[in-house]
mmCIF file of C-alpha atoms in Angstrom:
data_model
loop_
_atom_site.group_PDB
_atom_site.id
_atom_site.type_symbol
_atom_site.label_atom_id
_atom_site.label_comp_id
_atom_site.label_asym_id
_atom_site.label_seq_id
_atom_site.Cartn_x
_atom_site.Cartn_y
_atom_site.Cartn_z
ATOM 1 C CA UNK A 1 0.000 0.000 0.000
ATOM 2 C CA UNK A 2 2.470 2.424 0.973
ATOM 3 C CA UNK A 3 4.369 1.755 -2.609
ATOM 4 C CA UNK A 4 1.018 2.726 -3.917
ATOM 5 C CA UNK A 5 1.113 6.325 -1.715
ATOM 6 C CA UNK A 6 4.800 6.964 -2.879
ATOM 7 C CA UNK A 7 3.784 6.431 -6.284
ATOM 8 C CA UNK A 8 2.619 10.219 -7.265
ATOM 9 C CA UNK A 9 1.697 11.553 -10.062
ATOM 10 C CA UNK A 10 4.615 12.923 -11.931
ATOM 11 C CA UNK A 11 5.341 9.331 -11.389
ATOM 12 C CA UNK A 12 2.786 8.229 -13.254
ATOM 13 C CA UNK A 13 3.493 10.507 -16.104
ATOM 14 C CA UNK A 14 7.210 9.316 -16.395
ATOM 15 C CA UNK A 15 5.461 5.719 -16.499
ATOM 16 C CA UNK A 16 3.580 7.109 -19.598
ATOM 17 C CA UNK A 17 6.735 8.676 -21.180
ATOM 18 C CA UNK A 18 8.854 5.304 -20.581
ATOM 19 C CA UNK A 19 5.956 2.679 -22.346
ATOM 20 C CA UNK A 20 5.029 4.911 -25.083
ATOM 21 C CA UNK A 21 8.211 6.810 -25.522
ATOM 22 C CA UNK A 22 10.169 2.966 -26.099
ATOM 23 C CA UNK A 23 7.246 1.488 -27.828
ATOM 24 C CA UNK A 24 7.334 3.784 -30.714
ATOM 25 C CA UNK A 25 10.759 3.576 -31.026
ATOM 26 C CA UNK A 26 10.737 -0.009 -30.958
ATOM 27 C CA UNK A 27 8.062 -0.921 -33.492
ATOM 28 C CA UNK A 28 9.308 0.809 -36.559
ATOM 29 C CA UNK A 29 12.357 -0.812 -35.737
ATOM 30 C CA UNK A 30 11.303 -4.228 -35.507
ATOM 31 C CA UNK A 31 9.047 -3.694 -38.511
ATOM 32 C CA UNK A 32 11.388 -2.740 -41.350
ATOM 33 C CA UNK A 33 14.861 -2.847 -39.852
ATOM 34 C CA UNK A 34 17.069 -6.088 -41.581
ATOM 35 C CA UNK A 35 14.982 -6.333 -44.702
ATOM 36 C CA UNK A 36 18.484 -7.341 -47.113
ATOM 37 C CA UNK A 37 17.174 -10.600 -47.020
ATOM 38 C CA UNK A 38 14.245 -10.035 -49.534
ATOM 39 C CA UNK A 39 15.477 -11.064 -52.864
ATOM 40 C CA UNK A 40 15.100 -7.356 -54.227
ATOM 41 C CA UNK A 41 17.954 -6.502 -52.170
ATOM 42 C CA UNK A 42 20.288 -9.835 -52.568
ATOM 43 C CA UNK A 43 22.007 -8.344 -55.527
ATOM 44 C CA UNK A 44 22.880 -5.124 -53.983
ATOM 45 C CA UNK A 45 26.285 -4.293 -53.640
ATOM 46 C CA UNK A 46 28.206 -4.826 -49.690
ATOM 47 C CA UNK A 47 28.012 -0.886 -49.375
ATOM 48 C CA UNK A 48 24.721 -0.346 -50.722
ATOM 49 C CA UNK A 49 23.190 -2.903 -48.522
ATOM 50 C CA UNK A 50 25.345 -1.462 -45.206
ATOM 51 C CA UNK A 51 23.802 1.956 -46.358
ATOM 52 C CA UNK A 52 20.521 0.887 -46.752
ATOM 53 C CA UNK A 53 20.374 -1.359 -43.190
ATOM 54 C CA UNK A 54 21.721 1.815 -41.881
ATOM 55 C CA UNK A 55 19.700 4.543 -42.875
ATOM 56 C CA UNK A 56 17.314 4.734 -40.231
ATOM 57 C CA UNK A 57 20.246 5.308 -38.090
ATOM 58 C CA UNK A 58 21.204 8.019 -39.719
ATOM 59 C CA UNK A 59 17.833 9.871 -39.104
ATOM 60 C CA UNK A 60 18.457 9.289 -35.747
ATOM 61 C CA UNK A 61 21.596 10.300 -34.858
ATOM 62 C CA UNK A 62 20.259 13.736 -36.415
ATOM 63 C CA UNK A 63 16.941 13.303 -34.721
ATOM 64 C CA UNK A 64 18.856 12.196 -31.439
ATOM 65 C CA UNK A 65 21.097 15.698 -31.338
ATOM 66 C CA UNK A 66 18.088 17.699 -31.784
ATOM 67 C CA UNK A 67 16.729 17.485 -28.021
ATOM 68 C CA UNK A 68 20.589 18.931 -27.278
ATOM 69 C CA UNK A 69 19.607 22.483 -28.613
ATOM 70 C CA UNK A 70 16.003 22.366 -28.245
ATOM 71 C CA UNK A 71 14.737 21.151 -25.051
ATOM 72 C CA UNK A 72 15.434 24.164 -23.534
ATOM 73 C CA UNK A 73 13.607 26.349 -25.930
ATOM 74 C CA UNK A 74 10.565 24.764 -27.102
ATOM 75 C CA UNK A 75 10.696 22.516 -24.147
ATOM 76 C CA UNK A 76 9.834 18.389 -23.906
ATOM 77 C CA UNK A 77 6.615 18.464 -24.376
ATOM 78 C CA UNK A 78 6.607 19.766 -28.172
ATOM 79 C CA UNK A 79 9.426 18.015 -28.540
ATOM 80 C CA UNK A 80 7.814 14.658 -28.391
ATOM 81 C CA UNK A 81 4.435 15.890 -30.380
ATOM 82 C CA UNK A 82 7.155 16.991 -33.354
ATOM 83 C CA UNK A 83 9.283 13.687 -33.365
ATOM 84 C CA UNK A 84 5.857 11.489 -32.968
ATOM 85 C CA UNK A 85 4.638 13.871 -36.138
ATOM 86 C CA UNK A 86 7.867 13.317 -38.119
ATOM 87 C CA UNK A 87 8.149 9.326 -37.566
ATOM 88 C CA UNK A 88 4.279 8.491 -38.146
ATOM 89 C CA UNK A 89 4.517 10.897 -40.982
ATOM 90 C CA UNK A 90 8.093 9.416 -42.613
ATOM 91 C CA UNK A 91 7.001 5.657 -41.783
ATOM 92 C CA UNK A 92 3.888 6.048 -43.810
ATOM 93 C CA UNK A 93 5.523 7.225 -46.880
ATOM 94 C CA UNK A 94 7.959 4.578 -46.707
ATOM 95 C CA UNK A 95 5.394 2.280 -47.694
ATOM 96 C CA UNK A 96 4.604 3.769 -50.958
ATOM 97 C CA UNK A 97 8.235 3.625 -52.092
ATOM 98 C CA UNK A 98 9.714 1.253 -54.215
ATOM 99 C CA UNK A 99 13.234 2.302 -55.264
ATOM 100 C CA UNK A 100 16.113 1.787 -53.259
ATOM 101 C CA UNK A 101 17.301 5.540 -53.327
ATOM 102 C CA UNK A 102 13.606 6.311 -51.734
ATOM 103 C CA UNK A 103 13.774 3.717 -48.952
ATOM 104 C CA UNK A 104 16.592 5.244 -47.800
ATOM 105 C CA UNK A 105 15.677 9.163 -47.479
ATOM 106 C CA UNK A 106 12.288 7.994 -46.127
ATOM 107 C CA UNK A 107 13.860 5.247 -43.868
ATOM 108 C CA UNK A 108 16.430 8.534 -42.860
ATOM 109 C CA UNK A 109 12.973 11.188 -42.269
ATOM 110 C CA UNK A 110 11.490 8.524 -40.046
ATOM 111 C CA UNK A 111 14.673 7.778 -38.069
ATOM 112 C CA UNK A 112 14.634 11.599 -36.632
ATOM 113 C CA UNK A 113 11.696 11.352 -35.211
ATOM 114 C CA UNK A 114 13.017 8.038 -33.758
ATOM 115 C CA UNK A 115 15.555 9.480 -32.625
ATOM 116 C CA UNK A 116 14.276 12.429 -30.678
ATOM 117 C CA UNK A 117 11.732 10.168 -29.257
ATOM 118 C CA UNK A 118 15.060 7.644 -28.129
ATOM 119 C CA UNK A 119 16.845 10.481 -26.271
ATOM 120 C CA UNK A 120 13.940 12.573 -24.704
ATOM 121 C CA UNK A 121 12.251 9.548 -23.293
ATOM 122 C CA UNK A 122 14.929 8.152 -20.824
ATOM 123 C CA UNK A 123 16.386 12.039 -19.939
ATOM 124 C CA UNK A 124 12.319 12.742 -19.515
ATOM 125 C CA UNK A 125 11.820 10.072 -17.397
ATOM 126 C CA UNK A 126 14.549 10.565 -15.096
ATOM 127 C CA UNK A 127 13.305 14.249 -14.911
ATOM 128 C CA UNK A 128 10.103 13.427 -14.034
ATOM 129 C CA UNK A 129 10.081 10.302 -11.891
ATOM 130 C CA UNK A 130 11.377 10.334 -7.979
ATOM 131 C CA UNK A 131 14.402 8.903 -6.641
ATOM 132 C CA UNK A 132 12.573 6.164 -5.457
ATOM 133 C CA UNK A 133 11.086 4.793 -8.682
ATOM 134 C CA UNK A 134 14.022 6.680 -10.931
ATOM 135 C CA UNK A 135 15.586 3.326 -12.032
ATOM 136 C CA UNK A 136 12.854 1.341 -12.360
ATOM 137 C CA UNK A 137 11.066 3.542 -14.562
ATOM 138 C CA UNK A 138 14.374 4.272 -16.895
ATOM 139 C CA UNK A 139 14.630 1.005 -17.117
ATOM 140 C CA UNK A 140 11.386 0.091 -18.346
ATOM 141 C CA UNK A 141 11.861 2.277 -21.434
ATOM 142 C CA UNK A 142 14.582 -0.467 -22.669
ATOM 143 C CA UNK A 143 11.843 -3.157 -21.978
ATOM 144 C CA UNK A 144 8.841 -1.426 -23.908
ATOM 145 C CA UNK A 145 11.348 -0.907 -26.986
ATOM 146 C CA UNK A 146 12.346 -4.039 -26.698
ATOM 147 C CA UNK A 147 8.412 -5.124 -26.671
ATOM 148 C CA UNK A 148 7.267 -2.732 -29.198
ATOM 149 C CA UNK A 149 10.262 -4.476 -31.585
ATOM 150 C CA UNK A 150 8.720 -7.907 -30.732
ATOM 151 C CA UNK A 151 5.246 -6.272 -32.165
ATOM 152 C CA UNK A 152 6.774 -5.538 -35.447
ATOM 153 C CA UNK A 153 8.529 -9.146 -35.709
ATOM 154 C CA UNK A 154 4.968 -10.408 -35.459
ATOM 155 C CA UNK A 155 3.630 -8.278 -37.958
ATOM 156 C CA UNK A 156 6.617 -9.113 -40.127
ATOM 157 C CA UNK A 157 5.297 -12.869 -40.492
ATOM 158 C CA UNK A 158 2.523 -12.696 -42.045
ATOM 159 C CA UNK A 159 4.091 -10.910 -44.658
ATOM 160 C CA UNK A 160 6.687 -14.092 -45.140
ATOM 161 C CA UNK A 161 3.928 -15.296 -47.911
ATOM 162 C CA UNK A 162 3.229 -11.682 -49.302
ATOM 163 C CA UNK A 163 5.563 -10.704 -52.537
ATOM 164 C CA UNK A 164 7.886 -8.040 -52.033
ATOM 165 C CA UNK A 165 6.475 -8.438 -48.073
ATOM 166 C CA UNK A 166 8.726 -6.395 -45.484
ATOM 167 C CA UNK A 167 10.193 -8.783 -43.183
ATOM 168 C CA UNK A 168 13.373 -9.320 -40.737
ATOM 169 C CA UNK A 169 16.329 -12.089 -41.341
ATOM 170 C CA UNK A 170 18.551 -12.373 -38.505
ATOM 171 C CA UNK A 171 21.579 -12.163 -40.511
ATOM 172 C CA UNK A 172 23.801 -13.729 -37.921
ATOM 173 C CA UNK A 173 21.413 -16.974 -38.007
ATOM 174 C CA UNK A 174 21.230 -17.303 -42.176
ATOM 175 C CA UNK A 175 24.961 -16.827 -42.215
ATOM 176 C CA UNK A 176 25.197 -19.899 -39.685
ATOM 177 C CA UNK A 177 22.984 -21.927 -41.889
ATOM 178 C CA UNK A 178 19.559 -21.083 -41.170
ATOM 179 C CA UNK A 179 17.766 -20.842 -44.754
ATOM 180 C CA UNK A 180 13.836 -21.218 -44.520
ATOM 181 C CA UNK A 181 12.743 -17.810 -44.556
ATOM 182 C CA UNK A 182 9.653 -18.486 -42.038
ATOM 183 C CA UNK A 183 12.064 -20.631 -39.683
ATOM 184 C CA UNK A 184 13.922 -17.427 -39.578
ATOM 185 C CA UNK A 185 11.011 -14.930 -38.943
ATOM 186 C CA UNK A 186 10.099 -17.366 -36.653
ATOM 187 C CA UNK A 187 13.602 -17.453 -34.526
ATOM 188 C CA UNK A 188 14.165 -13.936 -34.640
ATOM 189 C CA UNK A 189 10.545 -13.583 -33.113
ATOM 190 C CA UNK A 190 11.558 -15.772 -30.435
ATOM 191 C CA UNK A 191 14.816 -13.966 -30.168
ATOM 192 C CA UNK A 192 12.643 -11.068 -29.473
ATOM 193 C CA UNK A 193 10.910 -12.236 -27.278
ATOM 194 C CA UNK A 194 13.724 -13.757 -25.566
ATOM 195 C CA UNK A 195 15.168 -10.231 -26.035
ATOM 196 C CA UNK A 196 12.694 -8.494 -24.383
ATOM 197 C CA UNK A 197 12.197 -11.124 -21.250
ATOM 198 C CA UNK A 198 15.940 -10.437 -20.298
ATOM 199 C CA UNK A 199 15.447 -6.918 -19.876
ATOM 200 C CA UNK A 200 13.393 -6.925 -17.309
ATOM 201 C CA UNK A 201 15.065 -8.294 -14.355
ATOM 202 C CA UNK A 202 16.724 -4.852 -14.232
ATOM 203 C CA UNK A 203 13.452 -3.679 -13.214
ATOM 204 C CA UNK A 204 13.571 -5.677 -9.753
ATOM 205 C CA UNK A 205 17.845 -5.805 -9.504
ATOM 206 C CA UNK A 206 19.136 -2.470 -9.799
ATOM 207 C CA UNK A 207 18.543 -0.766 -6.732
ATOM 208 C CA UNK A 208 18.652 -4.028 -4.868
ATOM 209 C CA UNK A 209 22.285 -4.544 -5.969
ATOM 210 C CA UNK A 210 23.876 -1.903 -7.105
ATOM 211 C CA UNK A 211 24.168 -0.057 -10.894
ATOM 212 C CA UNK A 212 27.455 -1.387 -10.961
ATOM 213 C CA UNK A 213 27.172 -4.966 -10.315
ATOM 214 C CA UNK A 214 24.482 -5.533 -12.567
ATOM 215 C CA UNK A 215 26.634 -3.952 -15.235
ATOM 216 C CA UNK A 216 30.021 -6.092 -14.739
ATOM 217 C CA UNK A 217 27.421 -9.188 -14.533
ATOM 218 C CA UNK A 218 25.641 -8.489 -17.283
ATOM 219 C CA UNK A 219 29.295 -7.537 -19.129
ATOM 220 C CA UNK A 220 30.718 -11.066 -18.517
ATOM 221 C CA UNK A 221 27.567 -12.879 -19.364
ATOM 222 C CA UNK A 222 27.062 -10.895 -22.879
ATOM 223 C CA UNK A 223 31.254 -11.381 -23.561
ATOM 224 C CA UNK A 224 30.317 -15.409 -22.994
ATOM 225 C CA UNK A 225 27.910 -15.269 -25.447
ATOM 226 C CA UNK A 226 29.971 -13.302 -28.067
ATOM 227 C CA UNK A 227 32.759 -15.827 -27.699
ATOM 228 C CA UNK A 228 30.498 -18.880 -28.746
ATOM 229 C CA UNK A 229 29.306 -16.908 -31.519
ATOM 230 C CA UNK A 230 32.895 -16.699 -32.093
ATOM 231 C CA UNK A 231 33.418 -20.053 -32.159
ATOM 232 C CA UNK A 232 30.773 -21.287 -34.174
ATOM 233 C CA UNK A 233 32.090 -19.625 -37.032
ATOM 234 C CA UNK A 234 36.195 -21.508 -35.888
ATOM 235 C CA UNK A 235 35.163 -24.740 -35.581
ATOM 236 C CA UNK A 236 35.658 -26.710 -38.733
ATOM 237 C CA UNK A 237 32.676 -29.396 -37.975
ATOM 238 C CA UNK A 238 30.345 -26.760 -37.576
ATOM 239 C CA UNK A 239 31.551 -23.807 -40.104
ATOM 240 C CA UNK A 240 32.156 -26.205 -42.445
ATOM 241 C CA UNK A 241 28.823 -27.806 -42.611
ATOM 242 C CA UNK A 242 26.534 -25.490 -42.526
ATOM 243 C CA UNK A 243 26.031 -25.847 -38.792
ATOM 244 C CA UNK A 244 27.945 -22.915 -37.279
ATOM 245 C CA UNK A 245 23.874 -21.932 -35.834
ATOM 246 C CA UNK A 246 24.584 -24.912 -33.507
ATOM 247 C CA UNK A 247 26.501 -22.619 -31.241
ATOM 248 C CA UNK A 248 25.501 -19.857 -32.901
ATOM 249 C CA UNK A 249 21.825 -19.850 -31.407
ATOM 250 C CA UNK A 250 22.974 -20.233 -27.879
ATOM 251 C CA UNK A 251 25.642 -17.709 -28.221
ATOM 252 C CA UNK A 252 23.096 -15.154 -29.324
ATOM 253 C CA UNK A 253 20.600 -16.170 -26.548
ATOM 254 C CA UNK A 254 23.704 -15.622 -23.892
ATOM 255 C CA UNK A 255 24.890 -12.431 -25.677
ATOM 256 C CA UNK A 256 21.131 -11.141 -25.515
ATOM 257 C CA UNK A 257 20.574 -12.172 -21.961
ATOM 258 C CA UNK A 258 23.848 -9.993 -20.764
ATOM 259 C CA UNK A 259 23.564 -7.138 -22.820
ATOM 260 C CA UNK A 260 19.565 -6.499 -21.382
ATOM 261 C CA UNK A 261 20.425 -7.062 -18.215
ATOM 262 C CA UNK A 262 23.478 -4.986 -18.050
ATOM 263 C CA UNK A 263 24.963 -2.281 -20.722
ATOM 264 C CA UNK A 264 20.964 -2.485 -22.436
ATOM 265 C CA UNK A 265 18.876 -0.790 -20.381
ATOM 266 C CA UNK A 266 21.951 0.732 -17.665
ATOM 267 C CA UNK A 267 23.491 3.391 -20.357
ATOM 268 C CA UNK A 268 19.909 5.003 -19.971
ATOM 269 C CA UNK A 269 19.854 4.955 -16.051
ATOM 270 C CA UNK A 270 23.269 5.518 -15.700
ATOM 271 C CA UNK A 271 23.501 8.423 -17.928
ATOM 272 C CA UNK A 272 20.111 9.761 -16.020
ATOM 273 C CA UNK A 273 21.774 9.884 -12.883
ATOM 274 C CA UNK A 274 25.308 10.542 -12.727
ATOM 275 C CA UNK A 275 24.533 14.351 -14.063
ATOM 276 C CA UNK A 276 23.248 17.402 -12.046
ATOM 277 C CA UNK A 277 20.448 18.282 -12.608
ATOM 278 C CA UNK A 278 21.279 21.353 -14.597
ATOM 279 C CA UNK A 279 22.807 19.548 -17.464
ATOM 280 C CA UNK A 280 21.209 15.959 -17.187
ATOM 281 C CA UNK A 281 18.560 16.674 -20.171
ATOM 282 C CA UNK A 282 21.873 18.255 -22.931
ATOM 283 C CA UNK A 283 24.499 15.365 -21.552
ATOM 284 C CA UNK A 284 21.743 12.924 -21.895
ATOM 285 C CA UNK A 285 20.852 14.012 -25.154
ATOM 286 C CA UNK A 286 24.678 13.724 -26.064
ATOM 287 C CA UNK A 287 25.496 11.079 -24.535
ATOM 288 C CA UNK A 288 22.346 9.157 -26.225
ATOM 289 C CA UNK A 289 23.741 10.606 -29.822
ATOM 290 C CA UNK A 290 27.167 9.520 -29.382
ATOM 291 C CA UNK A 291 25.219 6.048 -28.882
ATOM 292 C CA UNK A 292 23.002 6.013 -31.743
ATOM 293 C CA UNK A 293 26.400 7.399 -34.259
ATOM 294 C CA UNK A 294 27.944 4.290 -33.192
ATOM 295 C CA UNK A 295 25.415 1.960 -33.970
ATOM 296 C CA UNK A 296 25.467 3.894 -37.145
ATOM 297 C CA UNK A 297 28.719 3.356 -38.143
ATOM 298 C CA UNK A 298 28.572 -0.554 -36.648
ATOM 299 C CA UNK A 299 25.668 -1.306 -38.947
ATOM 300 C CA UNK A 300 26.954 0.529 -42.135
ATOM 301 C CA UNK A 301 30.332 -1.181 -41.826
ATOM 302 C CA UNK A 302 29.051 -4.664 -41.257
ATOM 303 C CA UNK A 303 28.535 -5.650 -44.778
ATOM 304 C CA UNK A 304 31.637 -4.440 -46.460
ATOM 305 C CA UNK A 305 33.901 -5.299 -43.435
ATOM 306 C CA UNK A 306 32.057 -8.824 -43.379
ATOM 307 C CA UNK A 307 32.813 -9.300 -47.182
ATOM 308 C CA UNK A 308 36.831 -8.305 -46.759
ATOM 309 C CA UNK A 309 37.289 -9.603 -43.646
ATOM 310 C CA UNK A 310 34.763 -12.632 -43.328
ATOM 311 C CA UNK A 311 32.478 -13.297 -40.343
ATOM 312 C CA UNK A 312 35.141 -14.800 -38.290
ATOM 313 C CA UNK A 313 37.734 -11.284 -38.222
ATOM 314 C CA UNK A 314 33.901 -9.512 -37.632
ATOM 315 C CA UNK A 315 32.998 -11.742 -34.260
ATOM 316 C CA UNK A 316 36.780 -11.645 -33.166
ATOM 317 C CA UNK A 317 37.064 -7.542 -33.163
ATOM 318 C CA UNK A 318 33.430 -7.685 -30.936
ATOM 319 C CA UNK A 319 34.587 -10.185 -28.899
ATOM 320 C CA UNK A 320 37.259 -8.262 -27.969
ATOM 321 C CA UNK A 321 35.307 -5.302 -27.622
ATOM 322 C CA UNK A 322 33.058 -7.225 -25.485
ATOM 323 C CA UNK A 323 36.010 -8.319 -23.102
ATOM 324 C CA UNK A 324 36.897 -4.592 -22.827
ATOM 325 C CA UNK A 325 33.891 -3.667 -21.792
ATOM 326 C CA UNK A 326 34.132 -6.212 -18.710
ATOM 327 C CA UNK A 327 37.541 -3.978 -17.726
ATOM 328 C CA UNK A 328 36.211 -1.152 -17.977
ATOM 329 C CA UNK A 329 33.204 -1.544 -15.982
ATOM 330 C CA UNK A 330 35.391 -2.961 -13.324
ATOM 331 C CA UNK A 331 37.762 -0.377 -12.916
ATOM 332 C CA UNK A 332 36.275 2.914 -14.807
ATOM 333 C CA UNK A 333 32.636 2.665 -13.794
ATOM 334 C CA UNK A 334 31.231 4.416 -10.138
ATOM 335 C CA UNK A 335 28.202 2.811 -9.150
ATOM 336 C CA UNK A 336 24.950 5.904 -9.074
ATOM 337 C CA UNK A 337 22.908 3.911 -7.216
ATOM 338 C CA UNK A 338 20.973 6.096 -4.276
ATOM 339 C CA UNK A 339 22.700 9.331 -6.229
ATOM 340 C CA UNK A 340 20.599 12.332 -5.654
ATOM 341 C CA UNK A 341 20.756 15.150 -8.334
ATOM 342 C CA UNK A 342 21.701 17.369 -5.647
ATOM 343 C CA UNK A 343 24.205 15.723 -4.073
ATOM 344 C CA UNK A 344 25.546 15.103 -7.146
ATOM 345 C CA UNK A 345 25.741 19.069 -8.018
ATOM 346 C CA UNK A 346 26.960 19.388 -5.092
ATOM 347 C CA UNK A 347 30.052 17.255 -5.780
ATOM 348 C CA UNK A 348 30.406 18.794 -8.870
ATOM 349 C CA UNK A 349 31.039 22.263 -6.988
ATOM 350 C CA UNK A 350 33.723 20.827 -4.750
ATOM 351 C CA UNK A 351 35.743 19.625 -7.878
ATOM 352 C CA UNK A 352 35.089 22.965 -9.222
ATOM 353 C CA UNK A 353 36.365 24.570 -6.092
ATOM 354 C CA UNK A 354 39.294 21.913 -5.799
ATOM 355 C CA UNK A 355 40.083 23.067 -9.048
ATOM 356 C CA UNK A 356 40.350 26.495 -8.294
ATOM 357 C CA UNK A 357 42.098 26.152 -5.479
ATOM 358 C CA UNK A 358 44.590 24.415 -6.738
ATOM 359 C CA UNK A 359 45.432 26.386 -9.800
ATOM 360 C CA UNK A 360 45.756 29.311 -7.320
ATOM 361 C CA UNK A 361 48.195 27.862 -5.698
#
C-alpha cells in the first residue's frame, strides 16, 4: 500500500513517457529494420546494402542531437508531439516507395523522429520520476522498446507469404545456416521475445544490488555469449557444414541475456543519474547521440567489413570489444545507485572549487 502512496503523479506521467516513448521507437524498428534478405535486395552491392540497413540510423543520430539544442527552448513536451509527427509521418511514406534511393531518405525522415523520441524519453523520465522509482522507470523504457520491436517481428510474419512483403532475417542466423525464410522470422521472433524477457530483471535488480554490479554481470555474461558466436564460425565441424547456428543460437541467446540485463537498459539509467540536474537533459541528449552514431557506423560497416574480412575477423574484433567492456566496468565505472541530483551538483562544486584552489596555488 504504501508503494502505492509513494507512487505520485509525476510518477505516473514518467510511467507514460517510458511505455510509449520505447514502444514507438521499438516498433518501426522491428518492422522494417534487416529487410536485405528479400530477394530485391540480394544483388545489392556490400556498401549499398550497409547503407541501406543503416539509414534509419542516420535519421536518428540527427533526430537524437536535436533534443541537445532544443529542449530548452521549445521545451519536452513539443518536442515529443514533433518527433511522434515526423516518424508516423516518414514511416507512412515509406510504404509507398519502391526504389532503393527512396527507402533510404524515407527510412532517414522517419529515423529523426526516432531518434528524438530515443533520447527525450529516458532524460524525460529521469526528470520526471522520484528517486525512489528513478531506475525502475528508466529502465522500463529499454523493456517497452524491446516489446514494441517484438510487435513488429509479429507483424513481419505474415508478410513471409506476401511478394515483395517487409520482413526481418537475422543475418547472424542465415549466415550460420539457417535458410527457410519463415524458420527465420520465426527465430528472430523468439529472439525477441527472448530479447525483451531479459530486460526486465533490471526492473527488480538495480537498486537491490547496485548499478554497478548488474553492469560487470551483465558484461561477462554478454562477452560469454559473443565468444560462442565466435566459435561457431572456428570450428571446422560446424563452419564447415553449414552448422555454425549450432553454437551460434545459444551464443546469441547468452549475448542477448547480458547485454539487457546490463549495458541495455543501464546506459539510460546511468547516464540519467550521474549528471546534475542542470545539465542531465543536454548530456543525456549527447550522450544518447554519441550512442546512436555508433550503432550507425557498426551497422553501415558490417557488410563491407564482413565481405573483406569474413564473419570470423567480424565476431573476433566484438569479442574483444566485449572483453573490454568487462575492464572497464570494473575499474572505470562508479556505481549511481541512491545518487541524488543534488548531491551530485553538489560534488560537482567541490571539484570545481578543488580546481580552483589548486590552480591558485
Amino acid at each position: 500500500m504504501s508503494a502505492i502512496i509513494e507512487f505520485k503523479a509525476h510518477d505516473g506521467w514518467a510511467l507514460f513517457v517510458s511505455i510509449f516513448g520505447g514502444i514507438v521507437y521499438g516498433l518501426p524498428a522491428g518492422v522494417i529494420a534487416g529487410i536485405l534478405g528479400e530477394p530485391r535486395w540480394v544483388d545489392l552491392s556490400a556498401g549499398i546494402r550497409g547503407t541501406f540497413s543503416a539509414s534509419i540510423l542516420y535519421g536518428v543520430a540527427v533526430g537524437a542531437i536535436l533534443p541537445v539544442f532544443l529542449s530548452d527552448i521549445i521545451g519536452r513536451k513539443l518536442i515529443f508531439i514533433i518527433s511522434g509527427f515526423i516518424s508516423f509521418v516518414f514511416t507512412i511514406l515509406l510504404a509507398f516507395m519502391n526504389s532503393t534511393v527512396s527507402c533510404i531518405i524515407m527510412r532517414s525522415l522517419s529515423g529523426i523522429g526516432a531518434g528524438m523520441i530515443a533520447t527525450m524519453a529516458p532524460a524525460y523520465t529521469g526528470e520526471l520520476s522520484s528517486l525512489k522509482w528513478r531506475g525502475v522507470l528508466v529502465s522500463l523504457v529499454r523493456v517497452t522498446m524491446t516489446g514494441g520491436v517484438i510487435i513488429g517481428y509479429l507483424l513481419n510474419i505474415p508478410f513471409n507469404y506476401v511478394n515483395d512483403g517487409w520482413r526481418y532475417e537475422f543475418v547472424i542466423l542465415k549466415n550460420a545456416g539457417v535458410q527457410n525464410r519463415l524458420t527465420l522470422l520465426l527465430l528472430t521472433l523468439v529472439v525477441g521475445v527472448w530479447n525483451c524477457l531479459t530486460s526486465t530483471p533490471n526492473l527488480f535488480l538495480l537498486d537491490r544490488l547496485g548499478r554497478k554490479k548488474v553492469l560487470i554481470f551483465g558484461s561477462i555474461v554478454q562477452t560469454i555469449g559473443m565468444f560462442f558466436i565466435m566459435l561457431s564460425n572456428w570450428i571446422p565441424a560446424l563452419a564447415d557444414n553449414g552448422r555454425s547456428y549450432y553454437m551460434a543460437i545459444p551464443g546469441i541467446v547468452v549475448y542477448l541475456a547480458g547485454y539487457e540485463v546490463g549495458i541495455g537498459p543501464l546506459f539510460m539509467v546511468m547516464i540519467a543519474e550521474m549528471f546534475p540536474e542542470t545539465v542531465t537533459s543536454a548530456v543525456s541528449s549527447l550522450m544518447m547521440t554519441i550512442m546512436w552514431v555508433s550503432n550507425l557506423i557498426i551497422v553501415t560497416v558490417y557488410s563491407p567489413l564482413s565481405k573483406a574480412i569474413g564473419d570470423r575477423g567480424v565476431f573476433i574484433i566484438t569479442f574483444v570489444l566485449s572483453f573490454s567492456q568487462v575492464i572497464f566496468s570494473i575499474f572505470a565505472v562508479k556505481d549511481t545507485k541512491g545518487m541524488h541530483k543534488r548531491h551530485n551538483q553538489g560534488v560537482l562544486q567541490e571539484d570545481n572549487n578543488s580546481n580552483l584552489n589548486q590552480s591558485s596555488v
